[in-house]
Amino acid sequence: MTLQRKEVMQQFVLFKPMDRDFCDRFSSKVRQLRGDQSQLQFARLLGVTQPTIAAWENGSIPNLENIEKLAELYAVKPEEFIAEMYGRAIVTETKEPIEDQIKKLPVKKLASLLMMIAVLIGGIVSIDNKDSDSNEKIIEKQENRR
């Protein structure tokens, strides 16, 4: 099951999870992130107390600010960290910049794209000129009526 970013954050913030699987995953992740460091060393790294780390390792769930600190330490976005604790994947949108996409286009496709752009611009200019001509004719007619 995949979740959108907003859904993950809302689910965590509004319905602070208390199911056993979430707590077990979270406790394991804290132990994994702590590694060989003592609870006190790890607590200082995160700016929390040693009893806080002990509580997390025993199933207590931190507030969102501390989730963000843990996610940063884990080098992921908070919503990805939370989704992992739920045992789910999160849908992330990664879009390649348009410049990079254009650079990768084969020459024929690039030529076609440029041709389409030229035709589009030509059409816009033509329409604009017709509008100008029409406006000039309207002004001319009004001046002739006077």
PDB file of C-alpha atoms in Angstrom:
ATOM      1  CA  MET A   1       0.000   0.000   0.000  1.00  0.00           C
ATOM      2  CA  THR A   2       1.315   3.443  -0.833  1.00  0.00           C
ATOM      3  CA  LEU A   3       0.453   6.738   0.765  1.00  0.00           C
ATOM      4  CA  GLN A   4       0.721  10.285  -0.442  1.00  0.00           C
ATOM      5  CA  ARG A   5       2.970  12.602   1.575  1.00  0.00           C
ATOM      6  CA  LYS A   6       0.112  14.688   2.993  1.00  0.00           C
ATOM      7  CA  GLU A   7      -1.791  11.564   4.081  1.00  0.00           C
ATOM      8  CA  VAL A   8       1.208  10.219   5.989  1.00  0.00           C
ATOM      9  CA  MET A   9       1.757  13.441   7.897  1.00  0.00           C
ATOM     10  CA  GLN A  10      -1.963  13.811   8.680  1.00  0.00           C
ATOM     11  CA  GLN A  11      -2.204  10.221   9.819  1.00  0.00           C
ATOM     12  CA  PHE A  12       0.716  10.672  12.183  1.00  0.00           C
ATOM     13  CA  VAL A  13      -0.234  14.107  13.479  1.00  0.00           C
ATOM     14  CA  LEU A  14      -3.967  13.486  13.872  1.00  0.00           C
ATOM     15  CA  PHE A  15      -3.948   9.859  14.899  1.00  0.00           C
ATOM     16  CA  LYS A  16      -0.726   9.316  16.781  1.00  0.00           C
ATOM     17  CA  PRO A  17      -0.159   5.621  16.110  1.00  0.00           C
ATOM     18  CA  MET A  18      -0.215   3.236  19.021  1.00  0.00           C
ATOM     19  CA  ASP A  19      -0.415  -0.093  17.239  1.00  0.00           C
ATOM     20  CA  ARG A  20       2.164  -2.658  18.278  1.00  0.00           C
ATOM     21  CA  ASP A  21       3.747  -3.034  14.819  1.00  0.00           C
ATOM     22  CA  PHE A  22       4.423   0.684  14.520  1.00  0.00           C
ATOM     23  CA  CYS A  23       5.939   0.819  18.000  1.00  0.00           C
ATOM     24  CA  ASP A  24       8.096  -2.252  17.336  1.00  0.00           C
ATOM     25  CA  ARG A  25       9.366  -0.863  14.040  1.00  0.00           C
ATOM     26  CA  PHE A  26      10.051   2.499  15.621  1.00  0.00           C
ATOM     27  CA  SER A  27      11.937   0.995  18.578  1.00  0.00           C
ATOM     28  CA  SER A  28      14.052  -1.100  16.231  1.00  0.00           C
ATOM     29  CA  LYS A  29      14.809   1.909  14.036  1.00  0.00           C
ATOM     30  CA  VAL A  30      15.925   3.982  17.029  1.00  0.00           C
ATOM     31  CA  ARG A  31      18.249   1.164  18.136  1.00  0.00           C
ATOM     32  CA  GLN A  32      19.565   0.845  14.583  1.00  0.00           C
ATOM     33  CA  LEU A  33      20.199   4.586  14.274  1.00  0.00           C
ATOM     34  CA  ARG A  34      21.862   4.685  17.685  1.00  0.00           C
ATOM     35  CA  GLY A  35      24.229   1.897  16.671  1.00  0.00           C
ATOM     36  CA  ASP A  36      27.191   1.579  19.050  1.00  0.00           C
ATOM     37  CA  GLN A  37      26.542   4.911  20.739  1.00  0.00           C
ATOM     38  CA  SER A  38      25.242   4.973  24.274  1.00  0.00           C
ATOM     39  CA  GLN A  39      21.714   6.229  24.821  1.00  0.00           C
ATOM     40  CA  LEU A  40      23.221   9.348  26.381  1.00  0.00           C
ATOM     41  CA  GLN A  41      25.473  10.052  23.367  1.00  0.00           C
ATOM     42  CA  PHE A  42      22.588   9.510  20.973  1.00  0.00           C
ATOM     43  CA  ALA A  43      20.322  11.722  23.097  1.00  0.00           C
ATOM     44  CA  ARG A  44      22.859  14.551  22.988  1.00  0.00           C
ATOM     45  CA  LEU A  45      23.133  14.179  19.204  1.00  0.00           C
ATOM     46  CA  LEU A  46      19.362  14.646  18.898  1.00  0.00           C
ATOM     47  CA  GLY A  47      19.028  17.279  21.609  1.00  0.00           C
ATOM     48  CA  VAL A  48      16.873  15.122  23.898  1.00  0.00           C
ATOM     49  CA  THR A  49      17.469  13.355  27.210  1.00  0.00           C
ATOM     50  CA  GLN A  50      18.718   9.806  27.783  1.00  0.00           C
ATOM     51  CA  PRO A  51      15.403   8.745  29.362  1.00  0.00           C
ATOM     52  CA  THR A  52      13.680   9.919  26.168  1.00  0.00           C
ATOM     53  CA  ILE A  53      15.824   7.561  24.076  1.00  0.00           C
ATOM     54  CA  ALA A  54      15.138   4.735  26.544  1.00  0.00           C
ATOM     55  CA  ALA A  55      11.398   5.425  26.293  1.00  0.00           C
ATOM     56  CA  TRP A  56      11.531   5.373  22.470  1.00  0.00           C
ATOM     57  CA  GLU A  57      13.398   2.072  22.535  1.00  0.00           C
ATOM     58  CA  ASN A  58      10.665   0.694  24.792  1.00  0.00           C
ATOM     59  CA  GLY A  59       7.760   1.680  22.559  1.00  0.00           C
ATOM     60  CA  SER A  60       7.059   5.328  23.338  1.00  0.00           C
ATOM     61  CA  ILE A  61       6.417   7.503  20.289  1.00  0.00           C
ATOM     62  CA  PRO A  62       8.091  10.928  19.951  1.00  0.00           C
ATOM     63  CA  ASN A  63       6.470  14.164  18.908  1.00  0.00           C
ATOM     64  CA  LEU A  64       6.674  15.354  15.313  1.00  0.00           C
ATOM     65  CA  GLU A  65       9.690  17.597  15.966  1.00  0.00           C
ATOM     66  CA  ASN A  66      11.716  14.617  17.180  1.00  0.00           C
ATOM     67  CA  ILE A  67      10.469  12.478  14.295  1.00  0.00           C
ATOM     68  CA  GLU A  68      11.905  15.159  12.007  1.00  0.00           C
ATOM     69  CA  LYS A  69      15.267  15.005  13.824  1.00  0.00           C
ATOM     70  CA  LEU A  70      15.377  11.220  13.486  1.00  0.00           C
ATOM     71  CA  ALA A  71      14.425  11.398   9.819  1.00  0.00           C
ATOM     72  CA  GLU A  72      17.193  13.928   9.178  1.00  0.00           C
ATOM     73  CA  LEU A  73      19.672  11.640  10.912  1.00  0.00           C
ATOM     74  CA  TYR A  74      18.396   8.771   8.767  1.00  0.00           C
ATOM     75  CA  ALA A  75      18.718  11.058   5.689  1.00  0.00           C
ATOM     76  CA  VAL A  76      15.075  10.761   4.618  1.00  0.00           C
ATOM     77  CA  LYS A  77      12.053  13.053   4.649  1.00  0.00           C
ATOM     78  CA  PRO A  78       9.902  12.844   7.800  1.00  0.00           C
ATOM     79  CA  GLU A  79       6.938  11.482   5.830  1.00  0.00           C
ATOM     80  CA  GLU A  80       9.132   8.715   4.374  1.00  0.00           C
ATOM     81  CA  PHE A  81      10.384   7.859   7.857  1.00  0.00           C
ATOM     82  CA  ILE A  82       6.831   7.680   9.206  1.00  0.00           C
ATOM     83  CA  ALA A  83       5.630   5.630   6.234  1.00  0.00           C
ATOM     84  CA  GLU A  84       8.434   3.148   6.869  1.00  0.00           C
ATOM     85  CA  MET A  85       7.300   2.829  10.483  1.00  0.00           C
ATOM     86  CA  TYR A  86       3.847   1.938   9.156  1.00  0.00           C
ATOM     87  CA  GLY A  87       5.450  -0.657   6.910  1.00  0.00           C
ATOM     88  CA  ARG A  88       4.326   1.205   3.794  1.00  0.00           C
ATOM     89  CA  ALA A  89       5.921   2.861   0.833  1.00  0.00           C
ATOM     90  CA  ILE A  90       5.368   6.507   0.086  1.00  0.00           C
ATOM     91  CA  VAL A  91       4.742   7.882  -3.368  1.00  0.00           C
ATOM     92  CA  THR A  92       7.316  10.515  -4.206  1.00  0.00           C
ATOM     93  CA  GLU A  93       7.307  12.582  -7.321  1.00  0.00           C
ATOM     94  CA  THR A  94      10.695  13.133  -8.823  1.00  0.00           C
ATOM     95  CA  LYS A  95      10.667  15.163 -11.957  1.00  0.00           C
ATOM     96  CA  GLU A  96      13.695  15.696 -14.099  1.00  0.00           C
ATOM     97  CA  PRO A  97      14.308  19.347 -15.003  1.00  0.00           C
ATOM     98  CA  ILE A  98      13.043  20.246 -18.477  1.00  0.00           C
ATOM     99  CA  GLU A  99      16.543  21.279 -19.586  1.00  0.00           C
ATOM    100  CA  ASP A 100      17.840  17.774 -18.865  1.00  0.00           C
ATOM    101  CA  GLN A 101      14.891  16.206 -20.669  1.00  0.00           C
ATOM    102  CA  ILE A 102      15.534  18.354 -23.743  1.00  0.00           C
ATOM    103  CA  LYS A 103      19.247  17.495 -23.740  1.00  0.00           C
ATOM    104  CA  LYS A 104      18.373  13.799 -23.851  1.00  0.00           C
ATOM    105  CA  LEU A 105      16.042  14.136 -26.844  1.00  0.00           C
ATOM    106  CA  PRO A 106      17.212  12.558 -30.097  1.00  0.00           C
ATOM    107  CA  VAL A 107      18.046  15.136 -32.792  1.00  0.00           C
ATOM    108  CA  LYS A 108      14.948  14.294 -34.881  1.00  0.00           C
ATOM    109  CA  LYS A 109      12.596  14.745 -31.937  1.00  0.00           C
ATOM    110  CA  LEU A 110      14.321  17.970 -30.939  1.00  0.00           C
ATOM    111  CA  ALA A 111      13.954  19.277 -34.500  1.00  0.00           C
ATOM    112  CA  SER A 112      10.248  18.340 -34.471  1.00  0.00           C
ATOM    113  CA  LEU A 113       9.773  20.075 -31.139  1.00  0.00           C
ATOM    114  CA  LEU A 114      11.460  23.239 -32.400  1.00  0.00           C
ATOM    115  CA  MET A 115       9.342  23.140 -35.566  1.00  0.00           C
ATOM    116  CA  MET A 116       6.144  22.875 -33.495  1.00  0.00           C
ATOM    117  CA  ILE A 117       7.242  25.794 -31.336  1.00  0.00           C
ATOM    118  CA  ALA A 118       7.980  27.868 -34.456  1.00  0.00           C
ATOM    119  CA  VAL A 119       4.557  27.048 -35.939  1.00  0.00           C
ATOM    120  CA  LEU A 120       2.870  27.926 -32.654  1.00  0.00           C
ATOM    121  CA  ILE A 121       4.704  31.240 -32.408  1.00  0.00           C
ATOM    122  CA  GLY A 122       3.962  31.965 -36.067  1.00  0.00           C
ATOM    123  CA  GLY A 123       0.270  31.315 -35.469  1.00  0.00           C
ATOM    124  CA  ILE A 124       0.200  33.597 -32.460  1.00  0.00           C
ATOM    125  CA  VAL A 125       1.957  36.391 -34.364  1.00  0.00           C
ATOM    126  CA  SER A 126      -0.411  35.932 -37.302  1.00  0.00           C
ATOM    127  CA  ILE A 127      -3.474  36.118 -35.066  1.00  0.00           C
ATOM    128  CA  ASP A 128      -2.043  39.171 -33.330  1.00  0.00           C
ATOM    129  CA  ASN A 129      -1.466  40.862 -36.710  1.00  0.00           C
ATOM    130  CA  LYS A 130      -5.024  40.071 -37.815  1.00  0.00           C
ATOM    131  CA  ASP A 131      -6.327  41.586 -34.601  1.00  0.00           C
ATOM    132  CA  SER A 132      -4.214  44.690 -35.214  1.00  0.00           C
ATOM    133  CA  ASP A 133      -5.505  44.934 -38.786  1.00  0.00           C
ATOM    134  CA  SER A 134      -9.083  44.545 -37.572  1.00  0.00           C
ATOM    135  CA  ASN A 135      -8.567  47.215 -34.945  1.00  0.00           C
ATOM    136  CA  GLU A 136      -7.095  49.582 -37.527  1.00  0.00           C
ATOM    137  CA  LYS A 137     -10.069  48.995 -39.845  1.00  0.00           C
ATOM    138  CA  ILE A 138     -12.526  49.684 -37.022  1.00  0.00           C
ATOM    139  CA  ILE A 139     -10.731  52.905 -36.126  1.00  0.00           C
ATOM    140  CA  GLU A 140     -10.653  53.916 -39.808  1.00  0.00           C
ATOM    141  CA  LYS A 141     -14.407  53.297 -40.170  1.00  0.00           C
ATOM    142  CA  GLN A 142     -15.157  55.326 -37.069  1.00  0.00           C
ATOM    143  CA  GLU A 143     -13.006  58.207 -38.315  1.00  0.00           C
ATOM    144  CA  ASN A 144     -14.737  58.121 -41.725  1.00  0.00           C
ATOM    145  CA  ARG A 145     -18.144  58.372 -40.053  1.00  0.00           C
ATOM    146  CA  ARG A 146     -17.194  61.630 -38.368  1.00  0.00           C
TER     147      ARG A 146
END
